[in-house]
XYZ file of C-alpha atoms in Angstrom:
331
model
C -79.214 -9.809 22.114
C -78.733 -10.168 18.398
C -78.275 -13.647 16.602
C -76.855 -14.472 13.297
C -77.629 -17.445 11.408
C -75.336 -18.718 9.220
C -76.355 -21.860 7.213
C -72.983 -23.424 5.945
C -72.759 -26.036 3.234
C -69.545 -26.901 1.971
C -67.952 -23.495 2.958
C -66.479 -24.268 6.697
C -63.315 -21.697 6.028
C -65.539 -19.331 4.906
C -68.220 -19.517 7.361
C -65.427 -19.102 9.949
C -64.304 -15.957 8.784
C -67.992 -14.587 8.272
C -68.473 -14.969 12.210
C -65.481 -13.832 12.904
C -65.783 -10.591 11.099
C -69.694 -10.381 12.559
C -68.361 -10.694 16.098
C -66.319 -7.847 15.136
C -69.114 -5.792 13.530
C -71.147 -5.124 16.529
C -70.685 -3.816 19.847
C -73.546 -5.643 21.057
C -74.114 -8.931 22.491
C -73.723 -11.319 19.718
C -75.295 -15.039 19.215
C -73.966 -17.118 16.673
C -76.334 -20.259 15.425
C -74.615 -22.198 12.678
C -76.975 -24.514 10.612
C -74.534 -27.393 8.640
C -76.476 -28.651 5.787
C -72.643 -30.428 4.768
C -70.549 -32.524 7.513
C -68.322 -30.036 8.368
C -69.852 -29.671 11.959
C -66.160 -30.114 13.572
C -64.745 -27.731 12.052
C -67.727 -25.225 12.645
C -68.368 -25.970 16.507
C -65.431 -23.591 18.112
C -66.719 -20.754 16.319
C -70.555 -21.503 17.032
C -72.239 -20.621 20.466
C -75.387 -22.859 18.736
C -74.467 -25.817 16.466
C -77.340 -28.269 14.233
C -75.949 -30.589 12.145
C -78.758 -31.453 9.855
C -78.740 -35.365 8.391
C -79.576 -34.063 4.737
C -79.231 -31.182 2.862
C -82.188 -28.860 3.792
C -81.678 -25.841 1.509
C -81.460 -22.390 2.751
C -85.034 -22.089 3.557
C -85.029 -25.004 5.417
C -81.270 -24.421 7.462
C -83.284 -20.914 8.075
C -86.189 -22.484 9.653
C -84.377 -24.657 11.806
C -81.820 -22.722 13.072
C -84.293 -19.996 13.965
C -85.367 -22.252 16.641
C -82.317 -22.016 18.347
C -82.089 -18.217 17.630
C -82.775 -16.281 21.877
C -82.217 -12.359 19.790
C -85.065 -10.349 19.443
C -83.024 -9.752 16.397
C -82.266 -12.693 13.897
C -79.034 -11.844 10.767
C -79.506 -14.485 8.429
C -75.962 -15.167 6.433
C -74.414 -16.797 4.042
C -71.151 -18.176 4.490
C -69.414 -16.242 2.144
C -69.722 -12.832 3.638
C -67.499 -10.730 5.400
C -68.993 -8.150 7.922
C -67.187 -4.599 7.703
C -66.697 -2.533 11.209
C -70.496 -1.445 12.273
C -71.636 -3.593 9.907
C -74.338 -5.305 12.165
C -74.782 -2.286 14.382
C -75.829 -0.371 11.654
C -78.722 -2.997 10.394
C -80.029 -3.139 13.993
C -80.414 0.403 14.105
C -82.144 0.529 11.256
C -84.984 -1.971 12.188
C -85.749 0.784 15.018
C -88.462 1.040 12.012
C -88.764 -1.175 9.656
C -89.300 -4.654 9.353
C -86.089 -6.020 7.144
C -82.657 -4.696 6.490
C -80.254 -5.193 4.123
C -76.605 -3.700 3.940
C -74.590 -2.884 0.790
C -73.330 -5.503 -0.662
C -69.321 -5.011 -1.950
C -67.364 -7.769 -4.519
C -64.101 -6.865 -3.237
C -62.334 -5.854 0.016
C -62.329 -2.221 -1.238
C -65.688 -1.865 -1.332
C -65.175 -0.108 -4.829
C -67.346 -2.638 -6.544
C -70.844 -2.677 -5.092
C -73.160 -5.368 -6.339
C -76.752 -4.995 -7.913
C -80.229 -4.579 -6.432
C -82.861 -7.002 -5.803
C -85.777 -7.284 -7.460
C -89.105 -9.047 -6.551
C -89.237 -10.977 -9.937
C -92.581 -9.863 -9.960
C -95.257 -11.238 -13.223
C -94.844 -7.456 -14.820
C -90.590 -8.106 -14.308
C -90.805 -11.623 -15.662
C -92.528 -10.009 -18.728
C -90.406 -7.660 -19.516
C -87.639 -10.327 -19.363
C -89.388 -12.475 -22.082
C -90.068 -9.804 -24.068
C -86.405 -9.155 -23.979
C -85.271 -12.587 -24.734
C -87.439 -12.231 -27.932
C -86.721 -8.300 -29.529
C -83.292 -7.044 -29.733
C -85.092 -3.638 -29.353
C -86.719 -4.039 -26.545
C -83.133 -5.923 -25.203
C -81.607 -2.599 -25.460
C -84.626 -0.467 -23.754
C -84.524 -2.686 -21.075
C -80.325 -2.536 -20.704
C -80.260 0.748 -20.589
C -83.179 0.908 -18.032
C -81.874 -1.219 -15.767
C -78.420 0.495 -15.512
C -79.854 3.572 -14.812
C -81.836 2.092 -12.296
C -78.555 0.567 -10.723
C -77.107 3.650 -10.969
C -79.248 5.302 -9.050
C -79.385 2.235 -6.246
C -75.356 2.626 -6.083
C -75.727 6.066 -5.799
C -77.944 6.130 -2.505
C -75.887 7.042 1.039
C -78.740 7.523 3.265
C -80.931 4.124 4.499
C -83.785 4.227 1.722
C -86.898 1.698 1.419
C -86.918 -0.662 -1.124
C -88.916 -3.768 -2.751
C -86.207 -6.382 -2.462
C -82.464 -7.672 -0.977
C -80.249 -9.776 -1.410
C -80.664 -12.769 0.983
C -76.952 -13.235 1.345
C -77.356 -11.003 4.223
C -80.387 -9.860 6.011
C -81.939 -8.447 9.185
C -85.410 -9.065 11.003
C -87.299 -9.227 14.256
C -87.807 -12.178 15.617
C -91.453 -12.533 14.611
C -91.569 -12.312 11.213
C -92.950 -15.157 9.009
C -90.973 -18.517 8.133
C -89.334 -19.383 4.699
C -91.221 -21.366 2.455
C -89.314 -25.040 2.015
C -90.827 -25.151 -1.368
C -87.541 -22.674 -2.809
C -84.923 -24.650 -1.124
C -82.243 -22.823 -3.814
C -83.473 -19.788 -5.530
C -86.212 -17.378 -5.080
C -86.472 -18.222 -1.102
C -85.547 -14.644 0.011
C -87.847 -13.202 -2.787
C -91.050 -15.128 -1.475
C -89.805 -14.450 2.242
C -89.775 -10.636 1.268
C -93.271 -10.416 -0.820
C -94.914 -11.695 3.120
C -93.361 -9.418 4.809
C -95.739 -6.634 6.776
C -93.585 -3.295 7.121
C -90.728 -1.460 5.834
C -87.668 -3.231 3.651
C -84.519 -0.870 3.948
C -81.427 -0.917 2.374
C -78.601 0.193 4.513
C -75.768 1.736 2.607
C -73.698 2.463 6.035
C -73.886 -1.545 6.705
C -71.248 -2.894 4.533
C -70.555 -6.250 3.867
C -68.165 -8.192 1.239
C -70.213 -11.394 -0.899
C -68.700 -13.295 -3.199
C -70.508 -12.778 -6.514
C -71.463 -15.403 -8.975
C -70.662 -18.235 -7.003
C -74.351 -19.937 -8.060
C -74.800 -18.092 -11.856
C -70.709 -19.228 -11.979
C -71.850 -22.676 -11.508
C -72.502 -23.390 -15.667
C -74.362 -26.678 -15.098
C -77.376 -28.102 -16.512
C -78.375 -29.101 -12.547
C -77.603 -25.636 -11.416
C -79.853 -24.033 -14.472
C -82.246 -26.714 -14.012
C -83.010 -26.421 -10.317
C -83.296 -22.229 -10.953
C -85.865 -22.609 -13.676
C -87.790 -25.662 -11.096
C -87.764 -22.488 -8.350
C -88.663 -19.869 -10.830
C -91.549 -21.725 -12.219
C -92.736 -22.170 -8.628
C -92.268 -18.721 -7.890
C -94.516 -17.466 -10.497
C -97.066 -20.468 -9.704
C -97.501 -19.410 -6.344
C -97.663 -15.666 -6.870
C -99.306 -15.386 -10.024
C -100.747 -18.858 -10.404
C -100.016 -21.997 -12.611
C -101.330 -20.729 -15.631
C -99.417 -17.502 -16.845
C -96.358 -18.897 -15.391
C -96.665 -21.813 -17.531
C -97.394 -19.488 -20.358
C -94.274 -16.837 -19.475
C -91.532 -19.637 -19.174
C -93.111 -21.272 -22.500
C -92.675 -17.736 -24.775
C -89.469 -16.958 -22.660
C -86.051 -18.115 -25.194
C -82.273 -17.596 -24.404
C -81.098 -14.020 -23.482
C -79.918 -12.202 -26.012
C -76.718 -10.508 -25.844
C -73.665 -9.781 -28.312
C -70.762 -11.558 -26.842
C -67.371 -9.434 -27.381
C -64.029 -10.025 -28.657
C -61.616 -11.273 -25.321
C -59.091 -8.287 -24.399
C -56.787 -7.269 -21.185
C -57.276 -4.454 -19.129
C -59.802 -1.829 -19.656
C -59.794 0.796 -22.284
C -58.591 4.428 -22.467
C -61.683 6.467 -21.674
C -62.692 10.390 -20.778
C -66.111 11.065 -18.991
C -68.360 10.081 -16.203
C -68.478 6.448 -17.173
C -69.599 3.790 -14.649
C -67.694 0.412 -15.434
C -69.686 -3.150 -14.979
C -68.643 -6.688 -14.739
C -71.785 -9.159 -15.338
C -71.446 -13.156 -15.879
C -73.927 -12.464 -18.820
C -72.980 -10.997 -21.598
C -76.258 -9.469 -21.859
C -75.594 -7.490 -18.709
C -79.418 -8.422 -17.196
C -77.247 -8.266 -13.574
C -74.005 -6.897 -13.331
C -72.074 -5.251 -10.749
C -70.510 -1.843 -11.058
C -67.628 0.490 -10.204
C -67.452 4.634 -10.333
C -63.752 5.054 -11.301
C -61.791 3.098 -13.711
C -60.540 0.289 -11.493
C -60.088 -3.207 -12.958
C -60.841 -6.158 -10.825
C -58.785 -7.171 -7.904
C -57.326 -10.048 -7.406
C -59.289 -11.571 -4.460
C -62.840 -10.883 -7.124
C -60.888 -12.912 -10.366
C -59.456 -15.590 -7.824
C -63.401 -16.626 -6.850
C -65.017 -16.214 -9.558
C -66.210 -19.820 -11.195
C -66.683 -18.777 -14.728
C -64.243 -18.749 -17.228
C -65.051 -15.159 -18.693
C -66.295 -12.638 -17.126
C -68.071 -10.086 -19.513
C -67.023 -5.742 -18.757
C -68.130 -2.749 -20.126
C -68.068 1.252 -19.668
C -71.066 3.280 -19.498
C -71.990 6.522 -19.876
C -73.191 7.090 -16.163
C -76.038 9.817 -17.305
C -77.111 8.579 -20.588
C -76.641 4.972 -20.188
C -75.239 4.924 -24.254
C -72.399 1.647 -23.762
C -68.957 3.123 -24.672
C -66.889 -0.072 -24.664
C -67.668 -3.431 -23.957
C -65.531 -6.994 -23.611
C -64.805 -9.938 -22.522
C -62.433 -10.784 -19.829
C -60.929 -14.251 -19.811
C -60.344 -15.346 -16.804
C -59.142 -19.357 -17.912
C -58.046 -20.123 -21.169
């Protein structure tokens, strides 16, 4: 038996449509434990085989560690509600923890699957450096761009299930025994830390694909939003690298830089292998990215919570930025 876990805070409608896709995903046996950290329980409990209704808002960690309780698979999907499964989606995962210890699948913007979203990282103390370093030289800004989008490049590229240091949490696969979340990240950096304890293999699925939402937190412009990400970053680095160089690394670390473009419609004429981004920074630290000249669909500028969202075509070999603006989604 397999079960997914999907902890659901004010996304009922969309948690209903994740299970029902997931259901759909697997020829298997399928258990579905819902965690509501809301009070949308009624509207959850026909879909759910496994329902806790939690009296306070416990995080993801904590939705994750109590709904794994409940969880009788000898393989445990952890969700987010805002995820739809593809056909084999969850089949494909399972097979893949034949041998290894996590799995992730790729992760898709839009109902194509034409715009595939970033890779992980593990935020690591040499990663976190890097990014300060960046925040403070324009020059090293533009090393690190152009590093990173080759090595996104490369990540979109794969088609064969490849190890990796890091997923996305929105969806991912384990045995039953691996090690608990730590309550301490109850938004941000909870998958990271779950990852970093983990004995075995981390594979990223390319043949598992799955729909997410994208920027539905970084959309969130809010000083409680950017507050509560900088309270789970410094505990991140705390706990892995202890108090005193993340202390120092968030003190030297300033604003991104970035050049923000002129607003414009549509994409530009252009000739080449170019890979086109979308990022909600206009610094492009995360973006995610498309291999023909497609503008965004619909469904990806109806959920998206910003009001710009920031594009650009790249030179898919060289990495040199061809064109770059701004799209404005709200006036």
């Amino acid at each position: 038996m397999i079960s997914l876990l999907v902890v659901n805070y004010r996304s009922a409608p969309l948690a209903i449509e994740a299970i029902r896709t997931a259901r759909a995903a697997t020829s298997q046996q399928l258990q579905v434990v819902v965690v509501d950290n809301s009070n949308e329980a009624d509207a959850l409990r026909p879909h759910a085989d496994v329902l806790l209704e939690s009296k306070t808002n416990r995080g993801y960690a904590g939705g994750i560690n109590d709904g794994r309780a409940h969880c009788s698979g000898d393989i445990v999907i952890v969700a987010n509600p805002d995820v739809l499964f593809a056909q084999h989606a969850i089949d494909a995962l399972v097979d893949a923890l034949k041998d290894a210890a996590v799995a992730g699948p790729a992760l898709f913007w839009d109902d194509a699957h034409r715009w595939i979203l970033p890779p992980s990282d593990l935020h690591t103390a040499w990663q976190k450096i890097d990014e300060v370093l960046a925040s403070r030289s324009h020059a090293w800004m533009q090393t690190r761009d152009r590093r990173r989008f080759l090595q996104r490049v490369k990540f979109w590229s794969l088609s064969e299930t490849t190890e990796v240091p890091a997923l996305s949490g929105a969806v991912m696969a384990f045995h039953r025994n691996a090690p608990s979340f730590d309550e301490r990240f109850a938004l941000y950096f909870e998958e990271t830390d779950f990852l970093r304890r983990i004995h075995g293999r981390i594979v990223y699925v390319p043949s598992a694909r799955v729909r997410h939402l994208y920027n539905q937190s970084a959309g969130q412009v809010s000083s409680e939003a950017a507050a509560r990400y900088a309270q789970s970053e410094l505990r991140y680095l705390e706990k892995w690298n202890g108090p005193f160089l993340a202390r120092l690394l968030k003190k030297l670390e300033q604003p991104p830089l970035g050049v923000v473009p002129s607003a414009v419609e549509g994409f530009p004429a252009t000739s080449g292998d170019f890979v086109f981004e979308a990022s909600p920074l206009a610094n492009f630290a995360t973006a995610a990215g498309c291999f023909d000249n497609s503008d965004l669909p619909p469904e990806v500028l109806q959920s998206w919570r910003g009001d710009v969202i920031y594009m650009r075509a790249v030179e898919r070999r060289t990495g040199r930025v061809a064109a770059a603006w701004a799209r404005r989604i709200r006036p």
